[in-house]
Every structure is written in C-alpha cells, then in structure tokens.
Coordinates of N, CA and C in Angstrom, one line a residue:
X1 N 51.8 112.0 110.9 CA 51.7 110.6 110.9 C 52.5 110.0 109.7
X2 N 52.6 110.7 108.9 CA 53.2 110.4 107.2 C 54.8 110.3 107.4
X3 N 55.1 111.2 108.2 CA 56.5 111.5 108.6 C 57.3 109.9 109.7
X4 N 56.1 109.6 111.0 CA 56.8 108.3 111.3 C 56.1 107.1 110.4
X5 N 56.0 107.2 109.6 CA 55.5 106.4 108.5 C 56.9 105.9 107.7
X6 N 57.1 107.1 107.4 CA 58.4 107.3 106.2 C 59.8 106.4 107.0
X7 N 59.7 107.0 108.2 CA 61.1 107.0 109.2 C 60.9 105.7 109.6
X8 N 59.7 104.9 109.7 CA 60.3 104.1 110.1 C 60.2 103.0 108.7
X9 N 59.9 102.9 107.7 CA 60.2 102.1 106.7 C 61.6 102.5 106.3
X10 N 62.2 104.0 106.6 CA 63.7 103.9 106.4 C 64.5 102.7 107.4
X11 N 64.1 103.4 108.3 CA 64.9 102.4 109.5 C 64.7 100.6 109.5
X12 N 63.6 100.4 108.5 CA 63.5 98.7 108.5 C 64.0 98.8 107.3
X13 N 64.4 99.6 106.1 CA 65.4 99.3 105.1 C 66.6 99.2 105.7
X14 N 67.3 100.3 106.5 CA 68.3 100.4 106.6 C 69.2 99.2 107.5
X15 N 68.1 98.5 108.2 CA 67.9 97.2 108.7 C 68.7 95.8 107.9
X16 N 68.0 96.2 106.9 CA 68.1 94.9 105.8 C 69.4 95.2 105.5
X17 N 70.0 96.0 104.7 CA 71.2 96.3 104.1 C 72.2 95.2 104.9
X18 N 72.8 94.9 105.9 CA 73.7 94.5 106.5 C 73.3 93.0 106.1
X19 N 72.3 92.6 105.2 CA 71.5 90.9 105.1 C 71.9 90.8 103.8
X20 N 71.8 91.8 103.3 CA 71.5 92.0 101.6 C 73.9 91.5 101.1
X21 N 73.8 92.1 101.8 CA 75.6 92.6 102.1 C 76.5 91.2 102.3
X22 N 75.9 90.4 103.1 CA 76.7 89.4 103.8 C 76.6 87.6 102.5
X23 N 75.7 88.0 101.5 CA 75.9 87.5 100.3 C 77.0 87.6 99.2
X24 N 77.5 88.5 99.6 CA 78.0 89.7 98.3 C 80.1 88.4 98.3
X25 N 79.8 87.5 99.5 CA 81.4 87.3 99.9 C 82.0 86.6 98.5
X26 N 83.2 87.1 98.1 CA 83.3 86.0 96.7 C 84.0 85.0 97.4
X27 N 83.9 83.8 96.6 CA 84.5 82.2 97.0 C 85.5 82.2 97.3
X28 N 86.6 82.5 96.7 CA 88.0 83.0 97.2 C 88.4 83.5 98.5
X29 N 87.6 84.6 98.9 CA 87.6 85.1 100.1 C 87.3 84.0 101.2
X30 N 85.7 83.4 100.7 CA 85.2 82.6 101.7 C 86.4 81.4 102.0
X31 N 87.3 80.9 101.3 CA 88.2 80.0 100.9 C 89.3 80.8 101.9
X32 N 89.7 81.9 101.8 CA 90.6 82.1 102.4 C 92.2 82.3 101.4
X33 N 91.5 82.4 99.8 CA 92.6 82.6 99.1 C 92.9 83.5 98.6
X34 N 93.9 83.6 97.6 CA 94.3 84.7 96.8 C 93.8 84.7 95.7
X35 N 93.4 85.9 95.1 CA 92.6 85.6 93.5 C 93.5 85.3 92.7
X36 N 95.0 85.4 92.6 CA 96.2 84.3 91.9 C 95.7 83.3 91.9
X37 N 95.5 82.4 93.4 CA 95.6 81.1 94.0 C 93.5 80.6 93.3
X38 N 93.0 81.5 93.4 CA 91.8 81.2 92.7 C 91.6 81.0 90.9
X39 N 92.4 81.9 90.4 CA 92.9 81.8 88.9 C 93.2 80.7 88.3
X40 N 94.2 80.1 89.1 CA 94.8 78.9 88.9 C 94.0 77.3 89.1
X41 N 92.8 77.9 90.4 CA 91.9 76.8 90.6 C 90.9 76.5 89.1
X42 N 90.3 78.0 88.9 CA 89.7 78.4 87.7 C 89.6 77.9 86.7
X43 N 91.0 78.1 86.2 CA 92.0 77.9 84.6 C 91.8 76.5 84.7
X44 N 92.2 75.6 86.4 CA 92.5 74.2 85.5 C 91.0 73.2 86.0
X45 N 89.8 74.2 86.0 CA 88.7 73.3 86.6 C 88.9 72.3 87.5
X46 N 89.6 72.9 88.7 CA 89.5 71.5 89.8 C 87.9 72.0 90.4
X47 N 87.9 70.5 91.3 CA 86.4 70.3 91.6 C 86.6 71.4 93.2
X48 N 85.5 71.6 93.0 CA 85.9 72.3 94.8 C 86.1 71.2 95.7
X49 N 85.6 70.2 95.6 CA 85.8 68.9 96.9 C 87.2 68.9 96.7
X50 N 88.3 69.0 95.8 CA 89.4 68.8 95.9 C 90.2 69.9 96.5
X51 N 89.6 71.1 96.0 CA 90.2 72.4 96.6 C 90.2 72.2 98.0
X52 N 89.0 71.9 98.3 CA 89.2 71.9 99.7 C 89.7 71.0 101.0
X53 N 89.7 69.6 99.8 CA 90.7 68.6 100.3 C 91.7 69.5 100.9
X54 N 92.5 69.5 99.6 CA 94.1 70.1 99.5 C 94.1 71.3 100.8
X55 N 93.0 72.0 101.2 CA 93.2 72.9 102.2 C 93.2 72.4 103.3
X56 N 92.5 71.5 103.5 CA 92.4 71.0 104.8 C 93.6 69.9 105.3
X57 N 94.2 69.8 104.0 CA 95.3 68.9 104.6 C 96.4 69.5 104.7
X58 N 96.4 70.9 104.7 CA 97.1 72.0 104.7 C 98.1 72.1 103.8
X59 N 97.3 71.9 102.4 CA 98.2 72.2 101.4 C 97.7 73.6 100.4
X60 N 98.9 74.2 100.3 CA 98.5 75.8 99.9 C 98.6 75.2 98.1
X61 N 97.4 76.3 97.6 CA 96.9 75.7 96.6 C 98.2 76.2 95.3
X62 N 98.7 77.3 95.9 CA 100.0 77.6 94.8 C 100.9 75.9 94.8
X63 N 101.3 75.8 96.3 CA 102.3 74.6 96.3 C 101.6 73.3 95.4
X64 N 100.4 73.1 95.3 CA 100.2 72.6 94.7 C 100.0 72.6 93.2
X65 N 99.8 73.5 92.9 CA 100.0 73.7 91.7 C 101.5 73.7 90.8
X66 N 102.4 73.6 91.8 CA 103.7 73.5 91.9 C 104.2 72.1 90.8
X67 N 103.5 71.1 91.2 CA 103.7 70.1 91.4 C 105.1 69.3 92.2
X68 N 105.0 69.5 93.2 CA 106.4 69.0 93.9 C 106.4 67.2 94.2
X69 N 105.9 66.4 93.8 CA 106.1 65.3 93.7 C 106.8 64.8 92.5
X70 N 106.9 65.4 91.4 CA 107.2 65.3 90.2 C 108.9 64.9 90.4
X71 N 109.3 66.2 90.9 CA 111.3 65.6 90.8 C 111.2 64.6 91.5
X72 N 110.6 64.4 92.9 CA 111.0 63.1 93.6 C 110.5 61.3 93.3
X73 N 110.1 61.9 91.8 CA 109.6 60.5 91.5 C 108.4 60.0 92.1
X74 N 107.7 60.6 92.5 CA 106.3 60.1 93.7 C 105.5 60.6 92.4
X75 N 103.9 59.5 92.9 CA 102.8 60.0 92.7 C 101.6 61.4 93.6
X76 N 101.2 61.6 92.6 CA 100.4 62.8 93.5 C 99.9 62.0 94.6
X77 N 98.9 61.5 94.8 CA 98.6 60.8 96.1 C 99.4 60.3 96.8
X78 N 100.7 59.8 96.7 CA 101.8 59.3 97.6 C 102.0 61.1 98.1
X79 N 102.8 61.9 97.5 CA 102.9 62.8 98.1 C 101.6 63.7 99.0
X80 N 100.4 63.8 98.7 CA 99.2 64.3 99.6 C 99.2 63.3 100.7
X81 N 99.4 62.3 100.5 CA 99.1 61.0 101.8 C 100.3 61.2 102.7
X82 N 101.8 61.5 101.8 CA 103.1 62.2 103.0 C 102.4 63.7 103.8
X83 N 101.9 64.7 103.2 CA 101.6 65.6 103.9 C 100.5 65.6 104.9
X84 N 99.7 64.7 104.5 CA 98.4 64.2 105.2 C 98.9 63.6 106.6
X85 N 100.0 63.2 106.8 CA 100.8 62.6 107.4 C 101.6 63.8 108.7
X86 N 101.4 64.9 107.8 CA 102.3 66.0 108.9 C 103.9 66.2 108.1
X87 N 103.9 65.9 107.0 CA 105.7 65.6 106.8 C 105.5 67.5 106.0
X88 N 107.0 68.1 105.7 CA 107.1 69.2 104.6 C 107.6 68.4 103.7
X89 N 107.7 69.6 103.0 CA 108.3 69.5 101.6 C 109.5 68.9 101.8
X90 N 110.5 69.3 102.7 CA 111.4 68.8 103.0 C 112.1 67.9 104.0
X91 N 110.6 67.9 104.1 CA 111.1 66.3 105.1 C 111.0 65.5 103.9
X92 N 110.0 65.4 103.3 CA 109.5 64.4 102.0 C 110.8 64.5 100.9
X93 N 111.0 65.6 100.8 CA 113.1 65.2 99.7 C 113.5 64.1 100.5
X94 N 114.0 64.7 102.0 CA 115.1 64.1 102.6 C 114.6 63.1 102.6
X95 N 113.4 62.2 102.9 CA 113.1 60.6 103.1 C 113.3 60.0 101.5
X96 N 113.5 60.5 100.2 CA 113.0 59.9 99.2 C 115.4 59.9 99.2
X97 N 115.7 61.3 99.2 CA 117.0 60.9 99.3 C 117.9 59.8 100.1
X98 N 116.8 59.9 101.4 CA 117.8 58.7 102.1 C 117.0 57.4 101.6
X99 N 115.9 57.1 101.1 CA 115.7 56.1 100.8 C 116.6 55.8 99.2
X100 N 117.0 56.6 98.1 CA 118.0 56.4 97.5 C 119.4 56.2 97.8
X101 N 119.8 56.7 98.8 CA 121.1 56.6 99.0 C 121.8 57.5 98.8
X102 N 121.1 58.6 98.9 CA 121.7 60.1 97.8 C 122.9 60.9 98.7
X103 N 124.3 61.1 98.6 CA 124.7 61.3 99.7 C 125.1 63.0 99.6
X104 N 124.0 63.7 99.0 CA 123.4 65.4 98.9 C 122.8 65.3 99.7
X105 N 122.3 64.4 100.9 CA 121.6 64.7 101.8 C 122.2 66.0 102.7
X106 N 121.1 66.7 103.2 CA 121.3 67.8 104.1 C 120.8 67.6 105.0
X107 N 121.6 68.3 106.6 CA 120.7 67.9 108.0 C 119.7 68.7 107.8
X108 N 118.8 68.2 108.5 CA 117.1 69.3 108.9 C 117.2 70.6 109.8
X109 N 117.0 71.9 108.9 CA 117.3 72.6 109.6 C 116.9 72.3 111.2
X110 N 118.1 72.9 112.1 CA 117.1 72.7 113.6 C 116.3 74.0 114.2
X111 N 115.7 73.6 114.4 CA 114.8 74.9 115.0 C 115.2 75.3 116.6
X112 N 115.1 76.4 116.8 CA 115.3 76.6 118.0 C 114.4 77.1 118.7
X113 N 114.3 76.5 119.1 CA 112.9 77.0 120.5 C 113.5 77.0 121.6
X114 N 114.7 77.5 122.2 CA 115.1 77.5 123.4 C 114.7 79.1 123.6
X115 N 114.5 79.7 125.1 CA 114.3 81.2 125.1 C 116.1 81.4 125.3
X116 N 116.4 82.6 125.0 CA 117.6 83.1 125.7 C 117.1 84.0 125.8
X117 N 118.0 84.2 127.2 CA 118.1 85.3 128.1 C 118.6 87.0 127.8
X118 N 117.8 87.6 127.6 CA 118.5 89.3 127.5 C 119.2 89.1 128.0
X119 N 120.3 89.8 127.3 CA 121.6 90.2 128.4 C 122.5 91.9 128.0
X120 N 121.6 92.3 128.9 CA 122.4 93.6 128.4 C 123.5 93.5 127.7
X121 N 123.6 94.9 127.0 CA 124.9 95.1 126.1 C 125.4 95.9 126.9
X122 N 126.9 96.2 126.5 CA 127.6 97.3 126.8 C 126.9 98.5 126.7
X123 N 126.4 98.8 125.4 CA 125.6 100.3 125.1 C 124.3 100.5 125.5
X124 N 124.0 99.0 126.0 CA 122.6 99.6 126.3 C 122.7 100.4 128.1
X125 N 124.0 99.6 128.7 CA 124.4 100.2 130.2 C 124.6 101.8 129.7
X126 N 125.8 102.2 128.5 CA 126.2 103.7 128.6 C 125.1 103.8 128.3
X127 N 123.6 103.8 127.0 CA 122.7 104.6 127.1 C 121.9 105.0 128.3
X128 N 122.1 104.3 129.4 CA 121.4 104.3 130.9 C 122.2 105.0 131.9
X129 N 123.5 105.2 131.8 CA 124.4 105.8 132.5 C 124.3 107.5 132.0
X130 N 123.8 107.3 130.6 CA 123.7 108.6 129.9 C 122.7 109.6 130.7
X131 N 121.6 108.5 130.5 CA 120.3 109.4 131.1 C 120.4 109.4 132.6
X132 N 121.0 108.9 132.7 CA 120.7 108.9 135.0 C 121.4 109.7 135.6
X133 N 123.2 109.6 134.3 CA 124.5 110.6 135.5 C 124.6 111.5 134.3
X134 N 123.8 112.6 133.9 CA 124.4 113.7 132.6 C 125.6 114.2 133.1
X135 N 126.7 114.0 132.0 CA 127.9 114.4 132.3 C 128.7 113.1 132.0
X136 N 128.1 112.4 133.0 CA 129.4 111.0 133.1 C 129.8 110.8 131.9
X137 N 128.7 109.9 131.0 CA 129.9 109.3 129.7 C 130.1 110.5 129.1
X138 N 129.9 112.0 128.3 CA 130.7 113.0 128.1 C 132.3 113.0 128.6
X139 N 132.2 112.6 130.0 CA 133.5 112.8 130.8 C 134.2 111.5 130.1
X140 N 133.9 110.4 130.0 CA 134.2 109.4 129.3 C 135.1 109.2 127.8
X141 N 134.5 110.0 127.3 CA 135.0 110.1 126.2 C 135.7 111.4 125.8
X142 N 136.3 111.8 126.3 CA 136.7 113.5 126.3 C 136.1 114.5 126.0
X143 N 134.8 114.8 125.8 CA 134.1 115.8 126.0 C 134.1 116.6 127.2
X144 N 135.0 117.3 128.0 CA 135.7 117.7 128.8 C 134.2 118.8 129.4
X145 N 134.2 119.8 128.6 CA 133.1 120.9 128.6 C 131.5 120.9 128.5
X146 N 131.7 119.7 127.8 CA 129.4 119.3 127.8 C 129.7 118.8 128.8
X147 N 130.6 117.8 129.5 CA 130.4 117.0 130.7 C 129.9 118.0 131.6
X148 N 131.5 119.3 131.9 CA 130.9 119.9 133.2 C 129.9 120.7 133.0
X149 N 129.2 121.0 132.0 CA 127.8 121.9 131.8 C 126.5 121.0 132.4
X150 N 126.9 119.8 132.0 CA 126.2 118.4 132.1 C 125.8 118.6 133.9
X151 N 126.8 118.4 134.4 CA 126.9 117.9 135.7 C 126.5 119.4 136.3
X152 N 127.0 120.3 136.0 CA 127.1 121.6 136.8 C 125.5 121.8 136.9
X153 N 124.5 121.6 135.7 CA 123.0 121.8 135.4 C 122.5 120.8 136.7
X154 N 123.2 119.8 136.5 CA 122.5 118.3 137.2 C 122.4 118.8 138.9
X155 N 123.9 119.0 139.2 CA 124.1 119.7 140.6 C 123.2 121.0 141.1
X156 N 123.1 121.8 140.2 CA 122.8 123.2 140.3 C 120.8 122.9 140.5
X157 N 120.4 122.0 140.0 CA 119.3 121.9 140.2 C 118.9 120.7 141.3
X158 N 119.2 120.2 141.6 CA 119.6 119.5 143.0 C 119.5 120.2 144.0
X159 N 120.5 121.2 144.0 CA 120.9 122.2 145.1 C 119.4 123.2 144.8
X160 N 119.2 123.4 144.1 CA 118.4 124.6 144.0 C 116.5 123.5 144.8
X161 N 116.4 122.9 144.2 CA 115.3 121.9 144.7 C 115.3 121.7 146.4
X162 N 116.5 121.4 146.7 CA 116.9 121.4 148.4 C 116.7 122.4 148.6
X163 N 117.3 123.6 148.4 CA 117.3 125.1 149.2 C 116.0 125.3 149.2
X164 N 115.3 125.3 148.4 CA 114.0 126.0 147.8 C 112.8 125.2 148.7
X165 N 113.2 123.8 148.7 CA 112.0 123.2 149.5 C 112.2 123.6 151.5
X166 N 113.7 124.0 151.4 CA 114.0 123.6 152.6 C 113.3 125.4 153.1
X167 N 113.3 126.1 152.4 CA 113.0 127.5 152.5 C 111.6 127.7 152.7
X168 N 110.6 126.9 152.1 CA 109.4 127.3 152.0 C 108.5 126.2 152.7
X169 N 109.4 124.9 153.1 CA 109.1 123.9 154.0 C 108.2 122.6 153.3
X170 N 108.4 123.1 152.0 CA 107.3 122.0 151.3 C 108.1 121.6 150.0
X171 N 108.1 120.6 149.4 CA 108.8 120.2 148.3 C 108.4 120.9 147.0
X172 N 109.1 121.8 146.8 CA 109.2 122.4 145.4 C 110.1 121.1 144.2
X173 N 109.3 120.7 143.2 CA 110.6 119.9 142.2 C 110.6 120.8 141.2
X174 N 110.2 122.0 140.9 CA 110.3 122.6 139.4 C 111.7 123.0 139.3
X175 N 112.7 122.9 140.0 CA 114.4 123.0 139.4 C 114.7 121.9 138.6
X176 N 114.1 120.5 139.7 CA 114.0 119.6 139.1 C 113.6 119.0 137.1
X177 N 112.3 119.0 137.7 CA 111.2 119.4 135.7 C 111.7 120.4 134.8
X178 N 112.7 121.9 135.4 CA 112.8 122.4 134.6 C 114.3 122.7 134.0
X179 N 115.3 122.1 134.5 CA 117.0 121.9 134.7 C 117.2 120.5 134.7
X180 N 117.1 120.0 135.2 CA 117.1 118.3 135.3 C 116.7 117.5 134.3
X181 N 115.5 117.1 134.0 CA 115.0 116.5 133.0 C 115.7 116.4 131.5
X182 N 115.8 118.3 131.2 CA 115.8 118.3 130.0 C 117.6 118.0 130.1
X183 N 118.2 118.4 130.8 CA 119.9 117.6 130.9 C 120.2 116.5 130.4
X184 N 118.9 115.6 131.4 CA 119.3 114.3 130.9 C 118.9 114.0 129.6
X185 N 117.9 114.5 129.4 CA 117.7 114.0 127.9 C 118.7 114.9 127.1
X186 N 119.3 115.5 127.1 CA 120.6 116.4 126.0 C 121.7 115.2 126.7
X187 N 122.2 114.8 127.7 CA 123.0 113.5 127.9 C 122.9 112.7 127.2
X188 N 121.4 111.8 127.0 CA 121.4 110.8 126.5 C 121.5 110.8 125.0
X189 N 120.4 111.9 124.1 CA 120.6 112.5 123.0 C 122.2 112.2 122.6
X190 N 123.0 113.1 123.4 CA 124.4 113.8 123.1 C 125.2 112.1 122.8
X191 N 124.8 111.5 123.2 CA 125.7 110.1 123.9 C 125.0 109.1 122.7
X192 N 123.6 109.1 122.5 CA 123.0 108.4 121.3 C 123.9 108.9 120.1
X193 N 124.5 110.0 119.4 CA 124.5 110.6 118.7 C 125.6 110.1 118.4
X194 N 126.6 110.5 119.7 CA 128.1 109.7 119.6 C 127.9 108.6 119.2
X195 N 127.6 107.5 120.0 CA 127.6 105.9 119.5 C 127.0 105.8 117.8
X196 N 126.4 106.3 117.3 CA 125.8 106.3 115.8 C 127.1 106.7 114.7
X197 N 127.6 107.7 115.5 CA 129.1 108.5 114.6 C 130.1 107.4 114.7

C-alpha cells in the first residue's frame, strides 16, 4: 500500500514540474530579444510600454538605439510616425534628400520578384549524358581508353542481361545492378572530376 502511495505522489510531482518550469521565461526571451538588445534597454531605463511600442511598429530595438533620425535632421517621433507608416530607413533618407534637393540621391534598390526559369546549363546536360551513355563524354574529350572500357562494360552487360533472361525465360537484371550501375557512376564520377580540373 506504501509503495502506490509513494508512486503516485511521485507521479503528481513529476506532474507539476512542467508548471513550476514555464515561469522560469526571462523577459528578453518573452520579448523576442537579444540579451545585447536587452542591455541596452536596461542601461538606458526605457519604460516597457515603449519597448514595445518600438516592437510593434517594427522597429528593432538595436536600430533604435542607433539613433537614425539624427543625420536626417528629423525628430524622434517624426521618424517612428515615418516607420509607423511602413517607410525603411531608406526610403526615409531618400524622401528627406529629395525633399532638400540633394542631387546624392540614389535609385531604390529594385527588387526582383520576377520567377526565372531554370534553364539548363551546358554541364548540367554533360553531367546527364555522363550518367546515362558511360563512355560518351570520355569519347569527348579524348579519353580514348576509359571511353571504350566505359562502353564495352555498358554493352557487355546489356548483352549479358538479354542472353541470360532470354535463356532462363524470366528477366534476370543482376548484369544489369552489377556491371551497369556501377559504370555509370565511374562515368559520371570520371566526368565530374574532369569539369572541376
């Protein structure tokens, strides 16, 4: 009786622990920061309502500590009310430049969001020609001798797969899995190796 006594006051401790645990989060974490980016909060006593202003308006609390309104002549609030707004950092230069007349203006980078299209390369066809025809690019590039070993393996196991199935009336592929395969992969290997040299 003493024994499920014990076991189960273990098992309602061991219960608790995961409760006891989920207190433990430090603020930073819960925040979503870095203990740099917390340091900095720390050191200069901002209030949390502001911390979390500045997060929610998606301002990272290093940039802010930055001070980037300062070169452009803006007030803090003018600049939070531009980001508040959706603008970067560098949209906010470029509007304060063209509102000077500054002719350092730069275009906005453009982003590209168009998809392009894969388009095979040259070497990705020879690395496919490598593995499919062992021998061919060998033959290609004068490797005279791996080619015909290449091809002679390739053939020889071919023929051997035919005769063998045609002999016992059922498809044998082990000429195949055991001549074949490993060819192609010494083709492609052999052909990888080349293009790297």
């Amino acid at each position: 009786m003493r024994t499920i006594c014990y076991l189960t006051a273990i098992v309602i401790l061991l219960l608790q622990l995961p409760l006891f645990s989920q207190d433990d989060s430090k603020p930073w974490e819960r925040l979503g920061l870095s203990l740099t980016e917390w340091k900095l909060i720390t050191d200069s006593n901002m209030p949390m309502k502001k911390v979390e202003s500045l997060l929610k308006d998606g301002i990272g609390i290093s940039e802010y500590f930055r001070k980037p309104w300062e070169p452009l002549g803006m007030t803090e609030g003018q600049w939070i009310a531009k980001r508040r707004k959706g603008l970067t950092n560098y949209d906010i230069e470029q509007e304060v430049k063209m509102a000077n007349n500054d002719t350092t203006m730069q275009p906005a980078p453009e982003a590209n969001t168009t998809f392009v299209e894969f388009k095979q390369t040259g070497e990705t066809k020879e690395l496919a020609s490598a593995l499919l025809l062992p021998g061919y690019q060998q033959y290609r590039y004068k490797q005279k001798t791996q080619g015909r070993i290449m091809v002679s393996l390739a053939v020889a196991s071919i023929a051997g797969t035919v005769g063998w199935s045609i002999g016992v009336r059922q498809f044998m592929p082990v000429p195949l899995l055991v001549v074949l395969i490993p060819d192609m992969g010494w083709s492609f290997v052999d052909h990888k190796i080349r293009l790297r040299n």
